[in-house]
mmCIF file of C-alpha atoms in Angstrom:
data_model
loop_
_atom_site.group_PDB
_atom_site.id
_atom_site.type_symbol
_atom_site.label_atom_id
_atom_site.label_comp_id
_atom_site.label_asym_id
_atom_site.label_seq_id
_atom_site.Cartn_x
_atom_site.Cartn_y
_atom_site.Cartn_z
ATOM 1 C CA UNK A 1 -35.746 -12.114 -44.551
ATOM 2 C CA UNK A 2 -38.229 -10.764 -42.276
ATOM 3 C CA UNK A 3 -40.415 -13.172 -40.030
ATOM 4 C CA UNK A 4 -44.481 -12.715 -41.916
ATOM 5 C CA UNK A 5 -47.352 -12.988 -39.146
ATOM 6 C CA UNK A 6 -49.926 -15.700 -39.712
ATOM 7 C CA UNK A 7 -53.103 -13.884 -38.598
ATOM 8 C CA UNK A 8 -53.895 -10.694 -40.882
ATOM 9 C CA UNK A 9 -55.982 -9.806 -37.449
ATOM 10 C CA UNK A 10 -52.889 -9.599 -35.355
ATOM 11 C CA UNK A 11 -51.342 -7.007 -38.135
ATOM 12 C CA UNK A 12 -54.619 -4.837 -37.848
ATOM 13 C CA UNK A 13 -54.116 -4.851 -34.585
ATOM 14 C CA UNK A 14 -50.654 -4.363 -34.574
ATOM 15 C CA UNK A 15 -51.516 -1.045 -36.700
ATOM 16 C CA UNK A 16 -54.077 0.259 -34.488
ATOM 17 C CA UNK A 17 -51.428 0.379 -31.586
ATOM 18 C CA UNK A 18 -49.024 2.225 -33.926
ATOM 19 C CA UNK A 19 -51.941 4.452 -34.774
ATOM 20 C CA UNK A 20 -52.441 3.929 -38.353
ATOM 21 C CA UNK A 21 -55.641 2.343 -38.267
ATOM 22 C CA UNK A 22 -58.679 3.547 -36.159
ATOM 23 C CA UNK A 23 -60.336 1.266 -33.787
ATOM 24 C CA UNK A 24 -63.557 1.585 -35.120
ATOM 25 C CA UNK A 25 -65.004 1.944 -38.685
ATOM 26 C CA UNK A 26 -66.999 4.991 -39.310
ATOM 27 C CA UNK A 27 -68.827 3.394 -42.105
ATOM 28 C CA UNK A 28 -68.137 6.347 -44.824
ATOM 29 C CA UNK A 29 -68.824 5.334 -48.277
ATOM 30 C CA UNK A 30 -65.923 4.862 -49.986
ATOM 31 C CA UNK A 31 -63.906 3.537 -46.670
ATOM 32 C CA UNK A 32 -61.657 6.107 -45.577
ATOM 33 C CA UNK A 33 -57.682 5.098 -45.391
ATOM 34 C CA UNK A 34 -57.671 4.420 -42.033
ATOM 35 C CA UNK A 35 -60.400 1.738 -42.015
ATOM 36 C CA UNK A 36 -59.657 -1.134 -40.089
ATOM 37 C CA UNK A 37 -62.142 -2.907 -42.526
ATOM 38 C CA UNK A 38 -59.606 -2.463 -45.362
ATOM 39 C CA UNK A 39 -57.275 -2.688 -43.123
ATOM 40 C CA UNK A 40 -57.695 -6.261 -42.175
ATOM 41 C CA UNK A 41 -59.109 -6.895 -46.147
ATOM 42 C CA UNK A 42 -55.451 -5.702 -47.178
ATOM 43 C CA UNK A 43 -53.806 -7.811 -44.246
ATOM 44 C CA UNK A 44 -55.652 -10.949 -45.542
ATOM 45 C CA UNK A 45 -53.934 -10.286 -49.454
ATOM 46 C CA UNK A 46 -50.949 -9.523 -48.537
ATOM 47 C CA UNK A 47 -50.764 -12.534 -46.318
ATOM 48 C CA UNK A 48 -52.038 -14.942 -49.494
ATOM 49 C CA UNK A 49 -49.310 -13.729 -51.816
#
């Protein structure tokens, strides 16, 4: 099995390098996919379950 981070901030961030999140949110309503505000709201879930 595959080691799981403990801070969802340190995958964002981890994403942002890789280029799949942007490093700042544009603030479009609805969030756009590469929102690091979902980003990190995703990180946080997937890190719960």
């Amino acid at each position: 099995m595959g080691k799981k981070a403990d801070d969802p901030r340190k995958v964002v961030r981890k994403l942002m390098k890789a280029g799949k999140v942007k490093k700042k949110c544009c603030r479009s309503k609805p969030r756009c996919k590469k929102c690091p505000v979902l980003a990190l709201k995703k990180a946080k879930l997937d890190l719960a379950a």
